[in-house]
Coordinates of C-alpha atoms in Angstrom, one line a residue:
M1 CA -26.1 11.6 4.0
A2 CA -24.8 12.7 7.4
R3 CA -26.7 15.5 9.1
L4 CA -24.4 17.9 11.0
I5 CA -25.6 19.4 14.3
E6 CA -23.9 22.7 14.9
T7 CA -24.9 25.2 17.6
N8 CA -23.1 28.0 15.8
T9 CA -24.3 28.5 12.2
E10 CA -22.4 31.8 11.5
P11 CA -20.6 31.3 8.2
M12 CA -16.8 31.6 8.2
R13 CA -15.3 34.7 6.6
S14 CA -12.5 34.7 4.0
V15 CA -9.6 36.8 5.2
D16 CA -6.1 37.5 3.9
V17 CA -3.4 35.3 5.4
D18 CA 0.2 36.3 5.4
V19 CA 2.9 33.9 4.3
V20 CA 4.3 33.4 7.8
T21 CA 1.0 32.4 9.3
L22 CA 0.4 30.2 6.3
D23 CA 3.7 28.4 6.9
L24 CA 2.9 28.1 10.6
V25 CA -0.5 26.5 10.0
E26 CA 0.9 24.1 7.3
N27 CA 3.7 22.9 9.5
A28 CA 1.5 22.6 12.6
L29 CA -0.8 20.3 10.6
R30 CA 2.1 18.3 9.4
N31 CA 3.3 17.9 12.9
A32 CA -0.1 17.0 14.2
R33 CA -0.3 14.3 11.5
Y34 CA 2.9 12.7 12.7
E35 CA 1.8 13.1 16.3
M36 CA -1.2 11.0 15.4
D37 CA 1.2 8.2 14.4
E38 CA 3.1 8.4 17.6
V39 CA 0.0 8.3 19.8
L40 CA -1.1 5.1 18.1
F41 CA 2.3 3.4 18.0
R42 CA 2.7 3.8 21.8
T43 CA -0.7 2.4 22.6
A44 CA -1.3 -0.4 20.0
L45 CA -0.8 -4.1 20.8
S46 CA -0.8 -5.8 17.4
P47 CA 2.7 -6.0 15.8
G48 CA 1.2 -4.9 12.4
I49 CA 0.4 -1.5 13.8
R50 CA 2.7 -1.2 16.8
E51 CA 5.9 -2.4 15.0
Q52 CA 5.2 -2.0 11.3
H53 CA 2.9 1.1 11.3
D54 CA 0.1 -0.3 9.2
E55 CA -2.1 2.7 9.8
F56 CA -3.0 5.9 7.9
P57 CA -3.9 9.2 9.4
L58 CA -5.7 12.2 7.9
I59 CA -6.7 15.8 8.9
A60 CA -9.3 17.5 6.8
N61 CA -10.9 20.9 6.6
H62 CA -14.6 21.5 7.5
E63 CA -15.7 20.2 4.1
G64 CA -13.8 16.9 4.5
K65 CA -11.0 17.8 2.1
M66 CA -7.7 16.3 3.1
M67 CA -5.1 18.8 4.3
V68 CA -2.4 16.3 5.4
G69 CA -2.4 12.5 5.5
Q70 CA -0.8 9.3 4.4
F71 CA -2.3 7.1 1.8
G72 CA -5.6 8.7 2.4
L73 CA -9.3 8.0 2.6
S74 CA -12.3 9.9 1.5
I75 CA -14.2 11.7 4.2
P76 CA -16.8 13.1 1.8
D77 CA -17.6 9.6 0.6
F78 CA -17.9 8.4 4.1
L79 CA -20.2 11.3 5.1
D80 CA -22.3 10.8 2.0
N81 CA -23.0 7.2 3.0
F82 CA -23.5 7.9 6.8
D83 CA -27.2 7.9 7.7
G84 CA -27.6 9.8 10.9
T85 CA -26.7 12.9 12.8
I86 CA -23.2 14.0 13.8
E87 CA -22.7 16.2 16.8
E88 CA -19.9 17.3 19.1
G89 CA -18.2 14.4 20.9
D90 CA -19.3 11.8 18.4
V91 CA -16.7 9.2 17.2
L92 CA -17.7 7.3 14.0
L93 CA -16.5 3.8 13.1
T94 CA -16.8 1.5 10.1
S95 CA -15.0 -1.4 8.4
D96 CA -17.4 -1.8 5.5
P97 CA -16.0 -0.7 2.1
Y98 CA -19.4 -1.1 0.5
S99 CA -21.1 1.3 3.0
C100 CA -18.6 4.2 2.8
G101 CA -18.0 4.6 -0.9
A102 CA -14.7 2.7 -0.6
A103 CA -13.2 5.2 1.8
I104 CA -11.5 2.0 3.0
S105 CA -11.0 -1.0 0.8
H106 CA -11.3 -4.2 3.0
A107 CA -12.8 -5.3 6.3
N108 CA -9.5 -5.5 8.1
D109 CA -9.2 -1.7 8.0
W110 CA -11.1 -0.1 10.9
L111 CA -11.8 3.5 10.1
V112 CA -12.4 6.1 12.8
V113 CA -13.8 9.6 11.8
I114 CA -14.1 12.5 14.3
P115 CA -15.7 15.9 13.7
I116 CA -13.6 18.7 15.1
F117 CA -15.8 21.4 16.7
F118 CA -14.7 24.8 17.8
E119 CA -17.1 27.2 19.4
G120 CA -20.1 25.2 18.2
R121 CA -19.0 24.9 14.5
I122 CA -17.3 22.1 12.7
V123 CA -13.9 23.4 11.7
G124 CA -12.4 20.1 10.4
W125 CA -12.2 16.4 10.6
S126 CA -9.6 13.9 11.8
A127 CA -9.6 10.3 10.7
M128 CA -7.4 7.3 10.8
F129 CA -7.7 3.7 9.8
G130 CA -5.6 0.8 10.9
H131 CA -5.3 -2.8 9.7
M132 CA -6.6 -5.1 12.4
S133 CA -4.6 -8.3 12.5
D134 CA -7.8 -10.3 12.8
V135 CA -11.5 -9.5 12.3
G136 CA -12.8 -13.1 12.5
G137 CA -13.9 -15.1 9.6
K138 CA -12.9 -18.5 8.3
S139 CA -9.2 -18.1 8.6
P140 CA -6.8 -16.6 11.2
A141 CA -5.9 -13.0 10.2
S142 CA -9.2 -12.9 8.2
M143 CA -7.6 -13.0 4.8
P144 CA -8.7 -16.3 3.3
T145 CA -7.3 -16.6 -0.2
D146 CA -10.2 -18.7 -1.5
A147 CA -12.9 -16.3 -0.3
R148 CA -15.6 -15.5 -2.9
T149 CA -17.7 -13.0 -0.8
I150 CA -17.0 -10.5 1.9
F151 CA -19.1 -12.6 4.3
E152 CA -16.2 -15.1 4.6
E153 CA -13.7 -12.4 5.6
G154 CA -14.9 -11.7 9.2
V155 CA -17.0 -9.1 10.9
V156 CA -18.0 -6.2 8.7
I157 CA -18.9 -3.1 10.7
P158 CA -21.5 -0.7 9.2
P159 CA -20.9 3.0 9.8
F160 CA -22.2 3.9 13.2
R161 CA -21.4 6.1 16.2
L162 CA -18.9 4.3 18.5
Y163 CA -19.2 7.3 20.8
K164 CA -22.3 9.4 21.0
A165 CA -21.7 12.9 22.5
G166 CA -18.6 11.5 24.2
V167 CA -20.2 8.3 25.6
L168 CA -18.9 4.9 24.4
D169 CA -21.5 2.4 23.0
D170 CA -20.2 -0.5 25.1
D171 CA -22.7 -3.0 23.9
A172 CA -21.9 -2.5 20.2
L173 CA -18.2 -2.7 20.9
R174 CA -18.7 -5.9 22.9
I175 CA -20.6 -7.5 20.0
I176 CA -17.9 -6.5 17.5
L177 CA -15.0 -7.8 19.7
N178 CA -16.8 -11.1 20.2
Q179 CA -16.3 -11.9 16.5
V180 CA -12.5 -11.7 16.5
R181 CA -9.7 -14.0 17.6
K182 CA -7.6 -11.3 19.4
P183 CA -10.1 -9.0 21.1
D184 CA -7.4 -7.5 23.4
W185 CA -5.4 -6.4 20.3
N186 CA -8.4 -5.0 18.5
R187 CA -9.6 -3.1 21.6
A188 CA -6.1 -1.6 22.2
D189 CA -5.6 -0.7 18.5
L190 CA -9.0 0.9 18.3
N191 CA -8.5 2.9 21.4
G192 CA -5.2 4.1 20.1
I193 CA -6.8 5.2 16.8
V194 CA -9.5 7.1 18.6
A195 CA -6.9 8.7 20.9
A196 CA -4.8 9.7 17.8
C197 CA -7.9 11.3 16.1
R198 CA -8.7 13.2 19.3
T199 CA -5.1 14.4 19.5
A200 CA -5.4 15.9 16.0
A201 CA -8.7 17.5 17.0
R202 CA -7.0 19.2 19.9
R203 CA -4.2 20.5 17.7
V204 CA -6.7 22.0 15.2
Q205 CA -8.7 23.6 18.1
E206 CA -5.5 25.1 19.4
L207 CA -4.8 26.6 15.9
C208 CA -8.3 28.1 15.8
A209 CA -7.8 29.6 19.3
R210 CA -4.4 31.0 18.3
F211 CA -5.2 32.5 14.9
G212 CA -9.0 32.7 14.9
V213 CA -11.4 30.5 13.0
D214 CA -11.5 32.7 10.0
T215 CA -7.7 32.9 9.6
Y216 CA -7.3 29.2 10.1
N217 CA -10.0 28.3 7.6
S218 CA -8.7 30.9 5.1
A219 CA -5.2 29.4 5.5
L220 CA -6.5 26.0 4.6
D221 CA -8.2 27.5 1.5
A222 CA -4.9 29.0 0.5
L223 CA -3.1 25.7 0.9
L224 CA -5.7 24.0 -1.3
E225 CA -5.5 26.7 -3.9
R226 CA -1.7 26.5 -3.9
N227 CA -1.9 22.8 -4.8
Y228 CA -4.5 23.5 -7.4
R229 CA -2.3 26.1 -9.1
A230 CA 0.8 23.8 -9.0
M231 CA -1.1 20.9 -10.5
K232 CA -2.6 23.1 -13.2
V233 CA 0.8 24.1 -14.3
L234 CA 2.2 20.6 -14.1
L235 CA -0.6 19.1 -16.2
A236 CA 0.0 21.6 -19.0
M237 CA 3.8 21.0 -18.9
V238 CA 3.8 17.2 -18.8
F239 CA 0.8 16.1 -20.9
E240 CA 0.0 17.0 -24.5
E241 CA -3.5 18.4 -25.2
G242 CA -5.8 15.7 -26.6
K243 CA -3.2 13.0 -26.5
T244 CA -4.1 9.7 -24.8
L245 CA -1.5 7.7 -22.9
E246 CA -2.2 4.1 -22.1
F247 CA -0.5 1.4 -19.9
A248 CA -1.4 -2.1 -18.7
D249 CA 0.0 -4.5 -16.2
Y250 CA -1.2 -7.8 -14.6
I251 CA -2.2 -9.3 -11.3
C252 CA -0.8 -12.9 -11.6
D253 CA -3.7 -14.8 -10.0
D254 CA -6.7 -14.4 -7.7
G255 CA -6.0 -17.2 -5.2
L256 CA -8.6 -19.5 -6.8
G257 CA -6.4 -20.4 -9.8
Y258 CA -7.7 -17.8 -12.2
G259 CA -5.5 -15.2 -13.9
P260 CA -3.7 -13.2 -15.0
Y261 CA -6.0 -10.2 -14.5
E262 CA -5.2 -7.3 -16.9
L263 CA -5.3 -3.9 -15.4
K264 CA -5.5 -0.9 -17.8
L265 CA -5.2 2.8 -17.2
S266 CA -5.3 5.7 -19.6
L267 CA -4.8 9.4 -19.3
T268 CA -6.1 12.2 -21.6
R269 CA -5.7 15.9 -21.0
T270 CA -8.4 18.2 -22.2
G271 CA -7.8 21.9 -21.4
D272 CA -6.8 22.2 -17.7
K273 CA -8.1 18.8 -16.8
V274 CA -7.0 15.2 -17.2
L275 CA -9.2 12.1 -17.3
L276 CA -7.9 8.9 -15.6
D277 CA -9.8 6.0 -17.1
F278 CA -9.6 2.3 -15.9
T279 CA -11.9 1.1 -18.8
G280 CA -10.7 -2.2 -20.3
S281 CA -9.4 -3.7 -17.1
S282 CA -10.4 -7.2 -16.3
P283 CA -13.8 -7.9 -14.7
Q284 CA -14.0 -8.5 -11.0
A285 CA -12.2 -11.5 -9.8
Q286 CA -13.7 -14.7 -8.4
G287 CA -11.2 -14.6 -5.5
P288 CA -10.5 -11.8 -3.0
I289 CA -7.9 -9.7 -5.0
N290 CA -10.5 -7.1 -6.1
Y291 CA -9.4 -3.6 -5.2
Y292 CA -12.5 -1.5 -4.6
I293 CA -10.8 1.8 -5.2
N294 CA -12.3 5.2 -4.4
E295 CA -12.1 7.9 -7.1
N296 CA -10.6 10.4 -4.7
L297 CA -7.9 7.9 -3.7
V298 CA -7.0 7.6 -7.4
R299 CA -6.7 11.4 -7.5
M300 CA -4.5 11.2 -4.5
F301 CA -2.2 8.6 -6.0
F302 CA -1.9 10.7 -9.1
G303 CA -1.0 13.7 -7.1
I304 CA 1.6 11.9 -5.1
Y305 CA 3.5 11.3 -8.3
M306 CA 3.0 14.7 -9.8
I307 CA 3.5 17.1 -6.9
T308 CA 6.3 15.3 -5.1
V309 CA 8.4 15.1 -8.2
A310 CA 7.9 18.9 -8.8
D311 CA 8.3 20.1 -5.2
P312 CA 8.6 17.6 -2.4
Q313 CA 8.4 20.3 0.2
I314 CA 4.7 21.0 -0.6
V315 CA 2.4 19.1 1.6
W316 CA 0.0 17.6 -0.9
N317 CA -3.7 17.9 -0.3
D318 CA -7.1 17.6 -2.0
G319 CA -6.8 21.0 -3.6
F320 CA -6.1 19.7 -7.1
Y321 CA -8.9 17.2 -7.2
P322 CA -11.2 19.3 -9.5
L323 CA -8.5 19.0 -12.2
V324 CA -8.7 15.2 -12.3
D325 CA -11.7 13.2 -13.5
V326 CA -11.8 9.5 -12.9
E327 CA -13.7 6.8 -14.7
I328 CA -14.0 3.4 -13.1
P329 CA -16.3 0.8 -14.8
D330 CA -18.8 -1.1 -12.6
D331 CA -18.3 -4.8 -12.0
S332 CA -14.6 -4.5 -12.8
F333 CA -11.5 -5.4 -10.8
W334 CA -11.5 -1.8 -9.5
K335 CA -15.2 -1.6 -8.6
P336 CA -16.5 -5.0 -7.9
K337 CA -20.2 -5.7 -7.3
Y338 CA -21.3 -6.4 -3.7
P339 CA -20.6 -8.8 -2.0
A340 CA -17.4 -9.6 -3.8
A341 CA -14.4 -10.6 -1.6
L342 CA -11.9 -7.9 -1.0
N343 CA -9.4 -9.1 1.6
A344 CA -6.4 -9.4 -0.8
R345 CA -6.7 -6.0 -2.3
N346 CA -3.0 -5.3 -1.3
H347 CA -1.8 -6.6 -4.6
G348 CA -4.0 -4.1 -6.5
I349 CA -2.6 -1.3 -4.2
G350 CA 0.9 -2.2 -5.2
R351 CA 0.0 -2.5 -8.9
V352 CA -1.6 1.0 -8.9
F353 CA 1.9 2.5 -8.3
D354 CA 3.4 0.4 -11.1
L355 CA 0.6 1.5 -13.4
F356 CA 1.1 5.2 -12.6
G357 CA 4.9 4.8 -13.0
G358 CA 4.5 3.3 -16.4
L359 CA 1.8 5.7 -17.5
L360 CA 3.1 9.0 -16.3
G361 CA 6.7 8.5 -17.3
Q362 CA 6.0 8.0 -21.0
T363 CA 6.2 11.7 -21.8
N364 CA 8.7 12.7 -19.1
P365 CA 11.8 10.7 -18.1
D366 CA 11.8 12.3 -14.7
L367 CA 8.6 10.6 -13.9
L368 CA 9.4 7.1 -15.4
N369 CA 10.2 4.4 -12.8
A370 CA 10.5 0.7 -13.5
A371 CA 8.2 -1.8 -11.8
G372 CA 8.8 -3.0 -8.4
F373 CA 6.1 -1.9 -6.0
S374 CA 4.0 -4.7 -7.4
S375 CA 2.5 -6.0 -4.1
S376 CA 2.5 -5.7 -0.4
P377 CA 3.5 -9.2 0.7
H378 CA 1.8 -10.6 3.8
F379 CA 2.8 -13.5 6.1
M380 CA 0.6 -15.0 8.8
Y381 CA 1.3 -17.8 11.4
S382 CA -1.0 -19.0 14.1
G383 CA -1.8 -21.9 16.4
N384 CA -1.8 -23.0 20.0
Y385 CA 1.3 -23.6 22.1
G386 CA 1.7 -27.4 22.6
E387 CA 3.8 -27.5 25.7
G388 CA 5.5 -25.4 28.4
E389 CA 4.1 -22.6 30.5
R390 CA 2.0 -21.3 27.6
K391 CA 0.5 -24.6 26.7
G392 CA -2.9 -24.1 25.0
E393 CA -2.4 -20.4 24.6
W394 CA -3.3 -19.0 21.2
F395 CA -0.6 -17.1 19.2
Q396 CA -1.2 -15.2 16.0
L397 CA 1.3 -13.3 13.8
Y398 CA 0.4 -10.9 10.9
S399 CA 3.3 -9.2 9.2
I400 CA 4.1 -7.3 6.0
G401 CA 7.1 -8.2 3.9
F402 CA 9.3 -6.1 1.7
G403 CA 10.7 -6.3 -1.8
G404 CA 12.8 -4.7 -4.4
I405 CA 12.1 -1.0 -5.2
P406 CA 12.3 0.0 -8.8
G407 CA 15.2 1.6 -10.5
R408 CA 14.5 5.3 -10.9
P409 CA 15.8 8.4 -12.8
I410 CA 17.7 9.5 -9.7
G411 CA 19.4 6.2 -8.9
D412 CA 19.1 2.6 -7.8
G413 CA 16.1 1.2 -6.2
P414 CA 16.6 0.3 -2.5
D415 CA 17.1 -3.3 -1.7
G416 CA 14.5 -5.1 0.3
H417 CA 12.4 -2.0 1.1
S418 CA 8.8 -1.4 2.0
L419 CA 6.1 -0.4 -0.5
W420 CA 5.2 2.4 2.0
P421 CA 8.0 4.7 3.0
S422 CA 6.8 4.9 6.6
F423 CA 6.6 1.1 7.1
V424 CA 9.4 -0.7 9.0
N425 CA 10.0 -4.4 9.5
I426 CA 9.2 -6.3 12.7
P427 CA 12.5 -6.8 14.4
C428 CA 13.8 -10.4 14.5
E429 CA 14.3 -10.0 18.2
Y430 CA 10.6 -9.2 18.6
L431 CA 9.4 -12.1 16.5
E432 CA 11.6 -14.6 18.3
S433 CA 10.6 -13.2 21.7
Y434 CA 6.8 -13.3 21.2
Y435 CA 6.3 -16.1 18.7
P436 CA 7.4 -19.8 18.5
L437 CA 9.7 -19.4 15.6
R438 CA 13.3 -18.5 14.7
I439 CA 14.5 -16.3 11.8
E440 CA 17.3 -18.3 10.2
R441 CA 17.8 -15.8 7.3
W442 CA 16.7 -12.2 6.6
E443 CA 18.7 -10.9 3.7
T444 CA 18.5 -9.5 0.2
V445 CA 18.8 -12.0 -2.6
T446 CA 21.7 -11.6 -5.0
D447 CA 21.0 -10.7 -8.7
T448 CA 17.2 -10.4 -8.2
G449 CA 17.2 -6.7 -9.0
G450 CA 16.8 -5.9 -12.7
A451 CA 20.0 -4.8 -14.4
G452 CA 20.2 -1.2 -15.6
L453 CA 22.2 2.0 -15.5
H454 CA 20.3 2.3 -12.2
R455 CA 19.8 -1.2 -10.7
G456 CA 16.4 -2.4 -9.4
G457 CA 16.4 -3.2 -5.7
N458 CA 17.0 -6.8 -4.8
A459 CA 14.3 -9.1 -3.3
V460 CA 14.2 -10.2 0.3
E461 CA 14.4 -13.8 1.6
V462 CA 13.1 -14.5 5.1
A463 CA 13.5 -18.0 6.4
Y464 CA 11.1 -18.9 9.2
R465 CA 11.8 -22.0 11.3
F466 CA 8.6 -23.0 13.1
L467 CA 8.8 -24.3 16.7
E468 CA 5.2 -25.1 17.2
A469 CA 2.5 -26.8 15.0
G470 CA 0.2 -24.3 13.4
T471 CA -1.0 -22.9 10.1
I472 CA 0.5 -20.3 7.8
A473 CA -0.9 -18.0 5.2
I474 CA 0.8 -16.1 2.4
H475 CA -0.3 -13.2 0.3
D476 CA 2.0 -12.1 -2.5
D477 CA 2.2 -11.7 -6.3
R478 CA 4.7 -11.3 -9.2
W479 CA 5.3 -15.1 -9.1
L480 CA 4.2 -15.3 -12.8
T481 CA 4.7 -11.9 -14.5
Y482 CA 7.9 -9.9 -14.1
P483 CA 8.5 -6.5 -12.6
W484 CA 9.4 -4.7 -15.8
G485 CA 12.4 -2.6 -16.6
V486 CA 12.5 0.7 -18.5
N487 CA 14.7 2.7 -20.9
G488 CA 16.7 -0.4 -21.6
G489 CA 16.7 -1.7 -18.0
E490 CA 15.9 -5.4 -17.5
P491 CA 13.0 -6.9 -15.5
G492 CA 13.5 -7.9 -11.8
A493 CA 13.2 -11.5 -10.6
R494 CA 9.9 -13.1 -9.7
S495 CA 8.8 -14.1 -6.2
R496 CA 9.1 -17.6 -4.8
K497 CA 7.8 -19.5 -1.7
W498 CA 8.6 -23.0 -0.6
L499 CA 8.6 -25.2 2.6
D500 CA 11.5 -27.4 3.6
R501 CA 9.8 -29.9 5.8
A502 CA 11.4 -31.4 8.9
D503 CA 10.9 -34.9 7.3
G504 CA 13.2 -33.9 4.4
T505 CA 10.6 -33.2 1.8
S506 CA 10.1 -29.9 0.0
E507 CA 6.9 -28.2 -1.1
V508 CA 6.5 -25.3 -3.5
L509 CA 3.8 -22.9 -2.3
G510 CA 1.6 -20.6 -4.3
S511 CA 1.8 -16.8 -3.7
K512 CA -1.7 -16.9 -2.2
V513 CA -2.4 -19.7 0.2
H514 CA -3.9 -20.0 3.7
D515 CA -4.4 -22.7 6.4
V516 CA -1.2 -24.5 5.3
P517 CA -0.3 -26.8 8.2
V518 CA 3.3 -26.6 9.5
L519 CA 5.0 -28.7 12.2
P520 CA 8.0 -28.0 14.5
G521 CA 11.2 -27.9 12.5
D522 CA 9.6 -26.9 9.1
L523 CA 11.4 -24.1 7.4
L524 CA 9.5 -21.6 5.2
H525 CA 11.5 -19.7 2.5
F526 CA 9.7 -16.4 1.8
V527 CA 11.3 -14.7 -1.2
T528 CA 9.7 -11.6 -2.7
W529 CA 10.2 -9.9 -6.1
G530 CA 13.1 -7.7 -7.3
G531 CA 12.7 -4.2 -8.8
G532 CA 13.0 -3.6 -12.5
G533 CA 16.1 -1.8 -13.8
W534 CA 16.3 1.7 -15.2
G535 CA 18.5 2.6 -18.2
D536 CA 21.1 0.8 -20.2
P537 CA 23.0 -1.8 -18.0
L538 CA 26.1 -1.4 -20.3
A539 CA 26.4 2.2 -19.1
R540 CA 26.7 1.3 -15.5
D541 CA 30.1 2.1 -13.9
P542 CA 32.2 -1.1 -13.7
E543 CA 33.6 0.0 -10.4
L544 CA 30.1 0.3 -8.9
V545 CA 29.3 -3.2 -10.2
S546 CA 32.6 -4.4 -8.6
L547 CA 31.5 -2.9 -5.3
E548 CA 28.2 -4.6 -5.4
V549 CA 29.9 -8.0 -6.2
R550 CA 32.0 -7.5 -3.0
R551 CA 28.8 -6.7 -1.1
G552 CA 27.0 -9.7 -2.3
L553 CA 24.3 -7.7 -4.1
V554 CA 25.5 -8.9 -7.6
S555 CA 27.3 -12.1 -8.3
A556 CA 30.4 -12.4 -10.5
E557 CA 28.2 -14.2 -13.0
G558 CA 25.4 -11.6 -12.7
S559 CA 27.9 -8.8 -13.4
R560 CA 28.0 -10.0 -17.0
R561 CA 24.4 -8.6 -17.4
Y562 CA 26.2 -5.2 -17.1
G563 CA 28.9 -6.2 -19.5
V564 CA 31.4 -6.4 -16.6
V565 CA 33.8 -9.2 -16.3
C566 CA 35.1 -9.7 -12.7
D567 CA 36.0 -12.5 -10.3
E568 CA 34.3 -13.4 -7.0
A569 CA 36.4 -10.8 -5.2
G570 CA 35.0 -8.1 -7.5
V571 CA 38.3 -7.5 -9.4
V572 CA 37.4 -6.2 -12.8
D573 CA 39.1 -7.3 -16.0
D574 CA 39.1 -4.1 -18.0
G575 CA 40.0 -5.6 -21.3
A576 CA 37.5 -8.4 -21.1
T577 CA 34.8 -5.9 -19.9
T578 CA 35.4 -3.6 -23.0
A579 CA 35.2 -6.6 -25.3
L580 CA 32.0 -8.0 -23.6
R581 CA 30.3 -4.6 -23.8
E582 CA 31.1 -4.3 -27.5
E583 CA 29.8 -7.8 -28.1
L584 CA 26.6 -7.3 -26.1
G585 CA 26.0 -3.9 -27.7
R586 CA 26.0 -5.2 -31.3
G587 CA 22.6 -5.8 -32.7
R588 CA 20.7 -4.1 -30.0
P589 CA 17.8 -1.9 -31.1
S590 CA 18.4 1.9 -31.0
P591 CA 16.9 3.5 -29.1
L592 CA 16.5 0.8 -26.5
P593 CA 12.9 -0.2 -25.7
T594 CA 11.1 2.0 -23.2
F595 CA 9.6 -1.0 -21.5
D596 CA 11.0 -4.6 -21.1
M597 CA 8.2 -6.7 -19.8
G598 CA 10.1 -9.9 -20.1
P599 CA 8.8 -12.8 -22.2
S600 CA 5.4 -12.6 -23.8
L601 CA 2.4 -13.5 -21.7
E602 CA 1.8 -16.6 -23.9
T603 CA 5.4 -17.8 -23.3
I604 CA 5.1 -17.1 -19.5
L605 CA 1.9 -19.2 -19.3
E606 CA 3.4 -22.0 -21.3
R607 CA 6.5 -22.2 -19.2
A608 CA 4.8 -21.5 -15.8
L609 CA 5.0 -25.0 -14.4
E610 CA 8.6 -25.6 -15.6
E611 CA 9.9 -22.3 -14.3
T612 CA 7.9 -21.8 -11.1
G613 CA 6.8 -25.3 -10.0
L614 CA 3.2 -24.0 -10.1
P615 CA 0.6 -24.6 -12.8
A616 CA -0.4 -21.7 -15.0
P617 CA -3.7 -20.0 -13.9
R618 CA -6.9 -20.5 -15.9
P619 CA -8.3 -17.5 -17.8
P620 CA -10.5 -15.3 -15.6
I621 CA -14.3 -16.0 -15.7
V622 CA -16.4 -13.2 -17.0
R623 CA -19.5 -12.9 -14.8

C-alpha cells in the first residue's frame, strides 16, 4: 500500500458550503477535466489519441474518490497496490492491470497518477490513461489476436515513480521506450498525459487558494453526498425489493477459434443497496478477449445509466458507490487469472453497455435500450515504405471504428457513431496524407439498423485501398451473434470483413485477425454492426421511412420491414402500406417480445459457415 508523505498533518475541517460556491467548484472541476483533454490533444502525436481522443481523464478528492472523469479508473485500487512512498512532485506510471487492481485493463493503456498537494497536504489526485498505439510485443500495435498470455502483448510497466520529487527517471523511461515500435509517439503521448494531469493539479490548487482547503474539501463531500442521495432514491424507485433481474449476452469468439463466451449479469436490491453479480459468466478465455474489470468501474458504468437518465446535468462521481455491491468470480471472463492475455478487452467493454441496457431496462422502459454498443472495432495497418523519398521508413496506423448505436426510448440510434461519445473519427484527409492508403468508401450501410418504432443505427463500411505492402490487423465482434432488438424491435445486422485482392481474388476475414499480409492495390472492406431496433416497426411513421429511403438509410425493399410499400424514390403507396401492415400484424404475439435476439444460438452456430463464410467457433475450454 502507498505511504503518503505530507508535511502538514492537520486534519481538514467540515464546513457549510453555500449553493453558489458548490456550483462554482463543481463547474470548475468539470472545466478542468475538459482542459486535461485539450492539453493532451494539442501535444500528442499518435492519431489514436491526437485525432480520436482515446484517453480518459479523472480528478479525485484526497481519498481518491472520483469527482469528475470519463470512463474512469480506480485510484484507491492503484494506491492499494503501489508499494512505496508518495510525496510532492511525484508522478506515478503503470500499464500493468494485474499490479493495480485492474485500474486499467490492458497493457496498451499507460496510466499516470499525480498527487495534488496544497500547503503540505494531499488535497486530491489527478489521473489519466491513454491508449498507446504500440507497446512492443509480437505484432504491430501490440494486440495479437492469438495471444494466450500478457507476455506476448508487449512491455508491461509495473507501478513506479516516473518522476520523483519533480525529477524524471530518464533511465527507466529509456528502457521502456526501447521496447516499442514508435518511441517518439509514446514519449509525446506520455508527456502530454503528464502535462494534462499537472494542469488539473494546478486548477485544484487554485480552487483551494480561492475558497480555502476546508471549503473546497467540504464542497467535494457535498457533491459526493448529493450523488449518494440521488442514487438511493433511484434504486428504490426502479428496482423491486428482493427481486432478481438477470440478463445474458455473448462475445462471439476469442481470436483462437473458441466461443461464443456467455456473459451473465444479475441485479438484486436489498434495502437501500443493490448487488451486481457476474456469476455464471464463461470462464476466462484462451485468447486475449478477457476483460479484467475493476469493481469500482462496474459501479461507475451502473451509475452512468442510472444518474444520467434521471438528471444529466449532475456530474456523476463516486459518491453512490457504497450503495452498489459487486460480485465477480475469480478465473472468469471478467477476472482472469494472471498471466492471461488481455489486449482485446475492447469487446467486453462494449458488451458491458449492452448487458446493462438489457438488465436495467426490464423494469423501466425509460432505461431499456436495444443492443448496439457491442464492441469497439479496431483497425491496424503497418509496414515499410517500398519506394520514394520515404523508402524504408516504418509506418503504423492504429484506429478505432464506429458502428450502429441502438434504438432508444427517445428516438433512433445514430448511424455510424462511436461507442464513446467523445470519440471522433480520423479524417480521411489525415489518413491519406500520413499513410500509404486511400479511402474509397466511408459511409453507413443501408438496412443494417434493426427495424423498430425507433430504428437502430446503421453500420459503417470503410473501404481501404492499400498503396504499400504491409500487414493489417482487425479487432471486432458481432460477426456471429446479433445486436438484439427490444419491445418488438428487430436485431441489427452483423459485422463483416473481406479483402478484394488486386489479383482478382476475394478473401473473407475473421473479426479478430492480425499480421494479415496486404499488397499494393488490395482493398479491405471493413463493415461494422448495426444497432438493434426499439419498439414496433409497424408503428413507425411511413413518411419518416420514405425520407430514409430517399436518404439511402433504408432501401425500398427494406421499407417492407416497417410495413411500408414505396418505390426507389421513396413515394409511399398508402393503400398497399395499410394492407401490408394488416397482413404483417396478424398472428403476432401480444404483447410483442421484450427482446428479439435473432435465431437461437444452436441455429446461429449451425448456419455460421453458410451465412458468414467463417466456420463456427468451438466451445470454450474450461481450465
